[in-house]
Amino acid sequence: MDSILIKNKGKVTYIDCWADYCGPCLAELPNSKILEEELKDEDIEFVYLCLNSNEDVWRALLAKHQLKSQHYFLTKNQSKEFIKVFGITGVPYYFLIDKNKTIVENGSYLTPKVAKEKIKKLLKD
């Protein structure tokens, strides 16, 4: 997480934690793509963290969905640690981070459609 925050310093960051076996996660990926397109000229970064998944399936899904932003595949051990540290109880799970690297909101409810207006507000701050 630290490297993601450093890489995206000064930008609003929307993190989507998903898994290759998760139906709701896969259903939201097209909505993420739409949101990325709508905000492509804004000071925001979209980051996708694939948890507890098969790396080959992950690569195939990236190719299928053509999401542009930053993608990270977490190994089983990395996934376990990440889930533990952030208290994630299931996927999909999202983080919304402001320009000062503060997590302002997180949870499974923060889907792309829900997050859109929240992101726009953070971009104005």
Short mmCIF file of C-alpha atoms in Angstrom, two decimals:
data_model
loop_
_atom_site.label_atom_id
_atom_site.label_comp_id
_atom_site.label_asym_id
_atom_site.label_seq_id
_atom_site.Cartn_x
_atom_site.Cartn_y
_atom_site.Cartn_z
CA MET A 1 0.00 0.00 0.00
CA ASP A 2 2.85 2.37 0.80
CA SER A 3 4.31 2.05 -2.70
CA ILE A 4 0.88 2.74 -4.22
CA LEU A 5 0.49 5.87 -2.12
CA ILE A 6 3.99 7.09 -3.00
CA LYS A 7 3.50 6.42 -6.71
CA ASN A 8 0.22 8.36 -6.71
CA LYS A 9 1.31 11.23 -4.47
CA GLY A 10 -0.87 14.30 -4.81
CA LYS A 11 -3.63 12.46 -6.66
CA VAL A 12 -6.98 11.08 -5.64
CA THR A 13 -6.69 7.28 -5.72
CA TYR A 14 -9.47 4.75 -6.11
CA ILE A 15 -8.44 1.20 -5.24
CA ASP A 16 -10.51 -1.78 -6.35
CA CYS A 17 -9.71 -5.05 -4.55
CA TRP A 18 -11.10 -7.99 -6.49
CA ALA A 19 -10.64 -11.69 -7.21
CA ASP A 20 -10.89 -13.79 -10.35
CA TYR A 21 -13.58 -16.06 -8.85
CA CYS A 22 -15.81 -13.24 -7.57
CA GLY A 23 -18.94 -12.71 -9.66
CA PRO A 24 -19.77 -9.27 -8.20
CA CYS A 25 -16.15 -8.17 -8.74
CA LEU A 26 -16.23 -9.18 -12.39
CA ALA A 27 -19.63 -7.54 -12.85
CA GLU A 28 -18.22 -4.21 -11.60
CA LEU A 29 -15.13 -4.18 -13.87
CA PRO A 30 -17.07 -2.71 -16.85
CA ASN A 31 -18.37 0.04 -14.55
CA SER A 32 -14.80 0.75 -13.47
CA LYS A 33 -13.80 1.09 -17.11
CA ILE A 34 -16.64 3.58 -17.70
CA LEU A 35 -15.60 5.61 -14.65
CA GLU A 36 -11.96 5.61 -15.79
CA GLU A 37 -13.04 6.96 -19.19
CA GLU A 38 -15.27 9.64 -17.67
CA LEU A 39 -12.46 10.88 -15.41
CA LYS A 40 -9.48 10.30 -17.72
CA ASP A 41 -8.54 13.99 -17.78
CA GLU A 42 -8.76 14.39 -14.01
CA ASP A 43 -6.07 14.08 -11.33
CA ILE A 44 -7.06 10.57 -10.27
CA GLU A 45 -5.46 7.15 -10.41
CA PHE A 46 -7.33 3.86 -10.53
CA VAL A 47 -5.56 0.92 -8.91
CA TYR A 48 -6.67 -2.70 -9.09
CA LEU A 49 -5.48 -5.26 -6.55
CA CYS A 50 -6.22 -8.86 -7.42
CA LEU A 51 -6.40 -10.99 -4.27
CA ASN A 52 -6.34 -14.76 -3.71
CA SER A 53 -6.47 -15.54 -7.42
CA ASN A 54 -4.79 -17.49 -10.18
CA GLU A 55 -2.20 -15.39 -12.00
CA ASP A 56 -2.99 -16.82 -15.45
CA VAL A 57 -6.71 -16.15 -15.00
CA TRP A 58 -5.88 -12.63 -13.75
CA ARG A 59 -3.85 -11.90 -16.90
CA ALA A 60 -6.66 -13.20 -19.12
CA LEU A 61 -9.23 -11.03 -17.33
CA LEU A 62 -7.01 -7.94 -17.71
CA ALA A 63 -6.78 -8.60 -21.44
CA LYS A 64 -10.54 -9.12 -21.69
CA HIS A 65 -11.57 -5.99 -19.78
CA GLN A 66 -8.85 -3.66 -21.10
CA LEU A 67 -8.63 -1.57 -17.95
CA LYS A 68 -5.84 0.94 -18.38
CA SER A 69 -4.70 1.96 -14.94
CA GLN A 70 -2.42 0.29 -12.40
CA HIS A 71 -2.74 -3.44 -11.76
CA TYR A 72 -1.20 -5.53 -9.01
CA PHE A 73 -1.42 -9.27 -8.47
CA LEU A 74 -0.99 -10.24 -4.84
CA THR A 75 0.24 -13.74 -4.07
CA LYS A 76 -1.68 -15.86 -1.58
CA ASN A 77 0.60 -14.72 1.27
CA GLN A 78 0.48 -11.06 0.22
CA SER A 79 -3.32 -11.30 -0.08
CA LYS A 80 -3.62 -12.85 3.36
CA GLU A 81 -1.51 -10.09 4.94
CA PHE A 82 -3.30 -7.28 3.07
CA ILE A 83 -6.72 -8.63 4.06
CA LYS A 84 -5.61 -8.95 7.68
CA VAL A 85 -4.07 -5.47 7.92
CA PHE A 86 -7.09 -3.72 6.41
CA GLY A 87 -9.79 -5.90 7.96
CA ILE A 88 -11.30 -6.87 4.63
CA THR A 89 -14.08 -9.42 5.05
CA GLY A 90 -14.79 -10.03 1.35
CA VAL A 91 -14.45 -8.75 -2.18
CA PRO A 92 -15.13 -6.57 -3.96
CA TYR A 93 -13.69 -4.02 -1.59
CA TYR A 94 -12.76 -0.44 -2.37
CA PHE A 95 -10.62 2.36 -0.96
CA LEU A 96 -10.99 6.04 -1.75
CA ILE A 97 -7.86 8.02 -0.92
CA ASP A 98 -7.52 11.80 -1.04
CA LYS A 99 -4.61 13.84 -2.42
CA ASN A 100 -2.98 13.83 1.04
CA LYS A 101 -2.78 10.00 1.07
CA THR A 102 -5.59 9.66 3.63
CA ILE A 103 -8.11 6.86 3.27
CA VAL A 104 -11.35 8.83 3.39
CA GLU A 105 -13.69 5.93 2.75
CA ASN A 106 -13.50 2.19 2.27
CA GLY A 107 -15.85 -0.75 2.03
CA SER A 108 -17.64 -3.14 -0.26
CA TYR A 109 -20.41 -0.61 -0.94
CA LEU A 110 -18.04 1.88 -2.63
CA THR A 111 -18.66 0.54 -6.15
CA PRO A 112 -17.72 2.71 -9.15
CA LYS A 113 -21.26 4.07 -9.46
CA VAL A 114 -21.39 4.97 -5.76
CA ALA A 115 -17.87 6.39 -5.76
CA LYS A 116 -18.27 8.66 -8.78
CA GLU A 117 -19.69 11.71 -6.98
CA LYS A 118 -17.40 11.17 -3.99
CA ILE A 119 -14.39 11.16 -6.29
CA LYS A 120 -15.57 14.34 -8.04
CA LYS A 121 -15.87 16.05 -4.67
CA LEU A 122 -12.34 15.02 -3.67
CA LEU A 123 -10.99 16.27 -6.98
CA LYS A 124 -12.37 19.74 -6.18
CA ASP A 125 -10.74 19.85 -2.72
#
